[in-house]
Short mmCIF file of C-alpha atoms and ligand atoms in Angstrom, two decimals:
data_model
loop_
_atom_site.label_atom_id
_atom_site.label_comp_id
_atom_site.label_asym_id
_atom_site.label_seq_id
_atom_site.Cartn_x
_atom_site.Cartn_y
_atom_site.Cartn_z
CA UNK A 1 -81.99 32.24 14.55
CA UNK A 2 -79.40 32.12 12.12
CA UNK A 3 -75.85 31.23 13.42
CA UNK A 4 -73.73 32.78 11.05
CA UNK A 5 -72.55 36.77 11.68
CA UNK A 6 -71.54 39.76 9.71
CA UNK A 7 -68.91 42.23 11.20
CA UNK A 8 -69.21 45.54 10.09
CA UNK A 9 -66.70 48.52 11.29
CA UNK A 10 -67.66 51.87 11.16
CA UNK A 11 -71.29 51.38 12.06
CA UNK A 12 -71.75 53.89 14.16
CA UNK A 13 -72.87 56.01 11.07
CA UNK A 14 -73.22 56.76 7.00
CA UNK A 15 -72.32 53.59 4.81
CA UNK A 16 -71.42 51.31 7.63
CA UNK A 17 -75.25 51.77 9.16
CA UNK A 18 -76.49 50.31 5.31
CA UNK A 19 -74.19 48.09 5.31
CA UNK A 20 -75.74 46.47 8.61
CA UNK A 21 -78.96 47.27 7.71
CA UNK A 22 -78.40 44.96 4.46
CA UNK A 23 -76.82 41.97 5.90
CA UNK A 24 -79.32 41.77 9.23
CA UNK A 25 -82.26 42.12 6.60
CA UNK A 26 -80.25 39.07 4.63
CA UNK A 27 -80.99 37.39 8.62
CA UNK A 28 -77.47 37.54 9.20
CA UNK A 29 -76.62 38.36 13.25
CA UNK A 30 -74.38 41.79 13.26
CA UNK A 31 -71.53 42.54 15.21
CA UNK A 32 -70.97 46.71 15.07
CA UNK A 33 -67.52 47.83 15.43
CA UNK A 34 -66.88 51.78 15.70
CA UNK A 35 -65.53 54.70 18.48
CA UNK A 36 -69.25 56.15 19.83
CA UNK A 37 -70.79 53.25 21.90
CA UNK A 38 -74.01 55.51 22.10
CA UNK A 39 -74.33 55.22 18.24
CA UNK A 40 -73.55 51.66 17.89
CA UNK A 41 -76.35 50.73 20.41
CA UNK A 42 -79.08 52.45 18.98
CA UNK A 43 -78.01 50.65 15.41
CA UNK A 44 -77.92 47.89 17.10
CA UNK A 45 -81.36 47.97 18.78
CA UNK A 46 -82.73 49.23 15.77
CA UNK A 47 -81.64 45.87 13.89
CA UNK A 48 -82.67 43.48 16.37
CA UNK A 49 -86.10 45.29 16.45
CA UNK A 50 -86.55 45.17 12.78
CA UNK A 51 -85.10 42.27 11.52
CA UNK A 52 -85.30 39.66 14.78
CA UNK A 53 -81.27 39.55 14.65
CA UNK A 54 -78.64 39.00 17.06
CA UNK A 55 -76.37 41.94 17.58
CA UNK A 56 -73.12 42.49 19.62
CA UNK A 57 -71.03 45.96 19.76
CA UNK A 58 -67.61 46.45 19.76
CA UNK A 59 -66.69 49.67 20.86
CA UNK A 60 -62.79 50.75 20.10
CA UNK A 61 -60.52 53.05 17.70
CA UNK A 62 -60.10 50.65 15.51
CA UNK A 63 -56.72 52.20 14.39
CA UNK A 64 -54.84 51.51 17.88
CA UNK A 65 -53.19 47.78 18.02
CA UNK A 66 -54.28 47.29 21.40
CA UNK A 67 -58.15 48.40 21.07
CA UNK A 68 -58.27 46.06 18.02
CA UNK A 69 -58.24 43.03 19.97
CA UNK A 70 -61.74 42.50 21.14
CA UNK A 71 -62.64 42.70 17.76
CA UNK A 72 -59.92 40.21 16.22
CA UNK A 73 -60.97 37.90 19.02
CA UNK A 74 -64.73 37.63 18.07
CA UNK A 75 -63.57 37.60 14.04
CA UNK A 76 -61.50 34.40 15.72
CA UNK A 77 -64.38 33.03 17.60
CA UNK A 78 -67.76 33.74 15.45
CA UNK A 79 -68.87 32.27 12.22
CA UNK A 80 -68.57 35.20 10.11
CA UNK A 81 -70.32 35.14 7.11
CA UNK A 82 -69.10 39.11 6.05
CA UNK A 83 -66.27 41.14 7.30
CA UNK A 84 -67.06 44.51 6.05
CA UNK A 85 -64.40 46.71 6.46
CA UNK A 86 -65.37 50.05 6.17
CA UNK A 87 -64.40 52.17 8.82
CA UNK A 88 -62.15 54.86 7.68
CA UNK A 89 -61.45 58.38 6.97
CA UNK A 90 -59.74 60.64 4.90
CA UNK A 91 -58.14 64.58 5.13
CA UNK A 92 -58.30 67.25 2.85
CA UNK A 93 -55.50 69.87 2.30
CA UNK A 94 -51.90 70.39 1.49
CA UNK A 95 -49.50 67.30 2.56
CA UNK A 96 -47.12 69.98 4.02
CA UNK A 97 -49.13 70.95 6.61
CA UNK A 98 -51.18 67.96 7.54
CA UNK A 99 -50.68 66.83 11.18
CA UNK A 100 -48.57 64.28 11.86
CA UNK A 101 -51.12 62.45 14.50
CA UNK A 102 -53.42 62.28 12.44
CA UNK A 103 -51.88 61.17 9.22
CA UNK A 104 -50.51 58.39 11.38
CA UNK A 105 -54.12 57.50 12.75
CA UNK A 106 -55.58 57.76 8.66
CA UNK A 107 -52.88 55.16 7.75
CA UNK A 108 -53.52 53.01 10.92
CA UNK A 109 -57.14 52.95 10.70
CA UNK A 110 -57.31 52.66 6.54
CA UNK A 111 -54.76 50.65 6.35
CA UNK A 112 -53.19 48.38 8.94
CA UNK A 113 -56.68 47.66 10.71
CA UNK A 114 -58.30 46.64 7.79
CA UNK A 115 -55.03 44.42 6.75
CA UNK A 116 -55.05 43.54 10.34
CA UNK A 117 -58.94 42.32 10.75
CA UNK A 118 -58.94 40.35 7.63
CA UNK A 119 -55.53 38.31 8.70
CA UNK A 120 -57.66 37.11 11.40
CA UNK A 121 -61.25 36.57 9.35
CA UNK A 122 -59.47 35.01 6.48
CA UNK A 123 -58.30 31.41 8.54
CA UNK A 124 -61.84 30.90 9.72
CA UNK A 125 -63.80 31.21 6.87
CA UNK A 126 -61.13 29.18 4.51
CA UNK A 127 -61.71 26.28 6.74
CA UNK A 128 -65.71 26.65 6.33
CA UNK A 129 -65.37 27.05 2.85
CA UNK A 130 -67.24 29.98 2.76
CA UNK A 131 -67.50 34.03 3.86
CA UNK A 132 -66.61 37.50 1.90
CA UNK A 133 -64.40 40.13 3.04
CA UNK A 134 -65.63 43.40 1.57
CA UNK A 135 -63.29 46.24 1.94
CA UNK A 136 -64.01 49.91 1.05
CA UNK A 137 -61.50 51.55 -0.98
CA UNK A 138 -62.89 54.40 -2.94
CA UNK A 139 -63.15 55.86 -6.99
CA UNK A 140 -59.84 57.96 -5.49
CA UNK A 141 -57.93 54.76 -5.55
CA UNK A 142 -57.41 54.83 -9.33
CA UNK A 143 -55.08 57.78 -9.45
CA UNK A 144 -53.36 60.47 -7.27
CA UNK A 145 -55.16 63.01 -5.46
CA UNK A 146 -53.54 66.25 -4.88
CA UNK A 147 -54.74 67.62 -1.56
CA UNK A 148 -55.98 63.86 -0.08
CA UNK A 149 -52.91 62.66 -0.80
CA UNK A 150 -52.57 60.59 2.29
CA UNK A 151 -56.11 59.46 1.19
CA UNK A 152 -56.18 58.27 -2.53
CA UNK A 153 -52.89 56.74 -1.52
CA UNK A 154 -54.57 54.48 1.52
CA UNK A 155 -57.38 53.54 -0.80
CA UNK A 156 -54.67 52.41 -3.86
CA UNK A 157 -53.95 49.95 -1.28
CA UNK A 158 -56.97 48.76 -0.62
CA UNK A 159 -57.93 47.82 -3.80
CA UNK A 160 -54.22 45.87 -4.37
CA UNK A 161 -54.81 44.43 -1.31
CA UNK A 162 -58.09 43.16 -2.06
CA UNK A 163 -57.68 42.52 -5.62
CA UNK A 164 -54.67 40.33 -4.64
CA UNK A 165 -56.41 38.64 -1.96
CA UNK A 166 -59.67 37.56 -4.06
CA UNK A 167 -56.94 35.50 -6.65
CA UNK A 168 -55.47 34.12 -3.49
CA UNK A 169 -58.83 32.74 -2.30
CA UNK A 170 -60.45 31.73 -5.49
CA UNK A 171 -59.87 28.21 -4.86
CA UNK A 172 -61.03 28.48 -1.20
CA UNK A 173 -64.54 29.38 -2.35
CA UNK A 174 -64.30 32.52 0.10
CA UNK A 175 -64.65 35.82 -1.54
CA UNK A 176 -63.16 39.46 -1.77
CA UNK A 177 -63.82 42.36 -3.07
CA UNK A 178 -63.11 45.95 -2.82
CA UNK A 179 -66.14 48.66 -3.35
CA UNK A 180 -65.15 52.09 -4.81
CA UNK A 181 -67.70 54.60 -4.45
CA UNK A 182 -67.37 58.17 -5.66
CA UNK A 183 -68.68 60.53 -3.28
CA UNK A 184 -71.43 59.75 -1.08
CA UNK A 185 -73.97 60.92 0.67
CA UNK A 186 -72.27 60.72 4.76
CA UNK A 187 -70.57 62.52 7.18
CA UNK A 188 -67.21 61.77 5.19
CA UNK A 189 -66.97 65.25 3.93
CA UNK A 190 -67.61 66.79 7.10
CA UNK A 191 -65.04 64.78 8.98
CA UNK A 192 -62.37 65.54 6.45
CA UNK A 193 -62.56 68.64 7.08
CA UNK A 194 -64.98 70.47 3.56
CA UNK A 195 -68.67 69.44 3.29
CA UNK A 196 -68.78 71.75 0.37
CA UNK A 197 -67.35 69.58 -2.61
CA UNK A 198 -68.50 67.39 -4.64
CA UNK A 199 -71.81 67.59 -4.50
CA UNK A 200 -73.43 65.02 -7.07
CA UNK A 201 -73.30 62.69 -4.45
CA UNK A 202 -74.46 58.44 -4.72
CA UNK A 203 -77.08 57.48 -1.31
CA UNK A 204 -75.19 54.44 0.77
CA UNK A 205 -77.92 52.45 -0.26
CA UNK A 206 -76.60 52.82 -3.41
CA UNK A 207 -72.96 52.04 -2.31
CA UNK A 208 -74.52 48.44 -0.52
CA UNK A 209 -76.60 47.37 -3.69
CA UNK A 210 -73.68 47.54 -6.62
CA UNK A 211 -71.54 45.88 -3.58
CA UNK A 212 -73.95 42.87 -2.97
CA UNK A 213 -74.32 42.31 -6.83
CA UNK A 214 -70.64 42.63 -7.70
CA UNK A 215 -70.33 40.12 -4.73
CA UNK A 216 -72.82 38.02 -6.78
CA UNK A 217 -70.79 38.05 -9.71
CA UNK A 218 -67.28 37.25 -7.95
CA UNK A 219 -66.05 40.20 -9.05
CA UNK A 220 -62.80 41.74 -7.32
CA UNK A 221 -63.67 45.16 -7.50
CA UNK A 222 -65.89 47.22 -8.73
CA UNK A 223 -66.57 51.01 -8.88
CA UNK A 224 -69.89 52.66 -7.62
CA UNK A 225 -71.62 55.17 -10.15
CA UNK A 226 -71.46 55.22 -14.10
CA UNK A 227 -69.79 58.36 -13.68
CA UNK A 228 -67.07 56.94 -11.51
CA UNK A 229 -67.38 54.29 -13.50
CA UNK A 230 -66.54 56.45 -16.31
CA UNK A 231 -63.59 58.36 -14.66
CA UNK A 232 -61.89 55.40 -13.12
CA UNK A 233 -61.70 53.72 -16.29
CA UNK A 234 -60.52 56.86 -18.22
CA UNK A 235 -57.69 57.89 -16.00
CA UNK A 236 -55.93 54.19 -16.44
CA UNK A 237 -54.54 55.57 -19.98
CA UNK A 238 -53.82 59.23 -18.37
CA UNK A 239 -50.54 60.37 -17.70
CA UNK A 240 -49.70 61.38 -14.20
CA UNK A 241 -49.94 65.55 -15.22
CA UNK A 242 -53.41 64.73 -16.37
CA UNK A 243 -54.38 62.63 -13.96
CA UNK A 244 -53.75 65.20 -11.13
CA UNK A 245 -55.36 67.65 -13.28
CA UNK A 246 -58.62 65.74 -12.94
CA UNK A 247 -58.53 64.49 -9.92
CA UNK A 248 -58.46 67.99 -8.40
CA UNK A 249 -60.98 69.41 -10.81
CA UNK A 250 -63.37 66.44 -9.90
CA UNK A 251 -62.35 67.45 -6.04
CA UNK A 252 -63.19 71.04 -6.32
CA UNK A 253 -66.60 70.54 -7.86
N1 NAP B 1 -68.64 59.14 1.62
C1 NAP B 1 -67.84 59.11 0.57
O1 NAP B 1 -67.91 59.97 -0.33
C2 NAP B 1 -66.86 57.98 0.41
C3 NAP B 1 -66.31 57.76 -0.86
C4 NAP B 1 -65.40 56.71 -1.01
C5 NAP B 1 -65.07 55.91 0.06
N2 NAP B 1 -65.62 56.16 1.29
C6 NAP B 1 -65.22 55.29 2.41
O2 NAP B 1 -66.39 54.77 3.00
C7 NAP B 1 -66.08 54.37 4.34
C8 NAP B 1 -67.20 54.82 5.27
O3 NAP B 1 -67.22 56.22 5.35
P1 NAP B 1 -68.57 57.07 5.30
O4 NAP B 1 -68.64 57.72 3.99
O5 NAP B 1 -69.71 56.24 5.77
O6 NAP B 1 -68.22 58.20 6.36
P2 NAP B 1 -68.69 58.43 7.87
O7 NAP B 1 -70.17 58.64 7.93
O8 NAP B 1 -67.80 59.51 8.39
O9 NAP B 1 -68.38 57.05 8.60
C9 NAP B 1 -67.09 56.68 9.01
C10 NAP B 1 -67.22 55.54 10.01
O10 NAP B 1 -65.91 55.14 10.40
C11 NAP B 1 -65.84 55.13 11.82
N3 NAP B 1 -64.51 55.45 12.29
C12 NAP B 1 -63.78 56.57 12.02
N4 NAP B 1 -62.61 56.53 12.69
C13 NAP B 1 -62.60 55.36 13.38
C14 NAP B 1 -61.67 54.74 14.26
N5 NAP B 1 -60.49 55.31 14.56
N6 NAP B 1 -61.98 53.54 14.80
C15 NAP B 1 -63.18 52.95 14.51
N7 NAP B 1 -64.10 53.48 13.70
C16 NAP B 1 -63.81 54.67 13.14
C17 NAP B 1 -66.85 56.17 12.27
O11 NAP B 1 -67.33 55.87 13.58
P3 NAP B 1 -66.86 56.58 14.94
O12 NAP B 1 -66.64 58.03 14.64
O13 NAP B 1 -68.02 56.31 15.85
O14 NAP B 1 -65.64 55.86 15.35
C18 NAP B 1 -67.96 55.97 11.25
O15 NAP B 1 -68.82 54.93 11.67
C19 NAP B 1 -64.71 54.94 4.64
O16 NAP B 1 -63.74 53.92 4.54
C20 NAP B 1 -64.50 55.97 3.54
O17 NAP B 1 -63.14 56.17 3.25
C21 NAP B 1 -66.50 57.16 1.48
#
């Protein structure tokens, strides 16, 4: 059995579960990282039974400090191949009367954790010379998004982040890279709170395959879907009224 691991957060469901499905079918052993314990063991079995893996579960809100730890510990300890960070969620509706709590807990989860788990992946795989960190951002990175604020403005980081992060390890032979998809097929509608928008949606396992290629290709990021593909690209040379404009047009539809 293969000694080296992939750590994937947000396994419990949508992208995270292809995400372990791809690297435990690569024979890579999986540790799943999400809140619902019940969720994460059935993956889990579900891998092991298929794919004659080793799995471990971290149950935690990723997003508190404290609950983090078990996690950073076996990114510390393991031989980790892949740090997938993908856990995350997003909120739809006027900044002016979004919740405080769980703005806080968006930014904490989308942001710090994922800053937070690759600070202690990075170390260990520099020394082996080898290992990817593969961060989901989104296609609402490339510009402002009226109503997700909060949101688009986590994922902007992301993809600086990891952008700035793959030049840094270049030399190291370890790789980054941040995966944009438009919308996709998963509960993240649902959770943020309007299942009924855009509705030309990509599958995860769609999502997993442009990752593992543009992982091929050292890329450090690369956007999910010709039509994301498209829009990302076009809004670069937009200015900020039109940019808005489409973003919430492509948001409404
Ligand atoms: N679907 C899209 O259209 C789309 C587009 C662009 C980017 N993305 C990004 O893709 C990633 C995966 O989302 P998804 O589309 O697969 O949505 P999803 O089905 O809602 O999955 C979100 C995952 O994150 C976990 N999670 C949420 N809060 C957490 C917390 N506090 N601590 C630990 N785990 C937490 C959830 O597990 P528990 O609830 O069990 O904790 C779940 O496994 C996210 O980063 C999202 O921003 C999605």
């Amino acid at each position: 059995m293969s000694r080296s691991w992939a750590v994937v957060t947000g396994a419990s469901s949508g992208l995270g579960v292809a995400y372990a499905e791809r690297v435990a079918s690569m024979g890579t052993n999986v540790v799943l990282s999400a809140r619902r314990a019940d969720l994460l063991e059935s993956v889990a079995a579900d891998l092991r039974e298929r794919f004659n893996v080793d799995t471990r579960t971290v149950t935690a809100d990723l997003g508190d400090q404290d609950q983090r730890q078990t996690l950073i510990a076996e990114l510390q300890e393991l031989d980790v191949a892949y740090l997938i960070n993908n856990a995350g969620f997003g909120t739809m509706g006027e900044f002016a009367e979004a919740d405080p709590d769980r703005m806080a807990d968006e930014l904490n989860l989308n942001v710090v954790a994922l800053t937070d788990l690759t600070r202690a992946a990075v170390p260990g795989m520099i020394a082996r010379r080898r290992g990817a960190v593969i961060n989901v951002a989104s296609s609402a990175a490339f510009q402002p998004v009226p109503n997700m604020a909060v949101y688009a403005a986590s994922k902007a980081y992301v993809l600086r982040f990891t952008t700035a992060l793959w030049d840094e390890l270049r030399p190291t032979g370890v790789r980054a890279l941040a995966i944009c998809p438009g919308p996709t097929d998963t509960s993240f509608f649902t959770n943020a709170g309007n299942d009924e928008v855009m509705s030309n949606r990509r599958t995860p396992s769609q999502v997993v395959d442009t990752t593992f290629k543009a992982l091929r290709q050292h890329r450090p990021y690369i956007v999910d879907g010709g039509g994301n593909v498209a829009m990302a690209f076009a809004t670069r040379f937009a200015p900020a009224g039109l940019q808005t404009k489409l973003a919430k047009l492509v948001a409404t539809n």
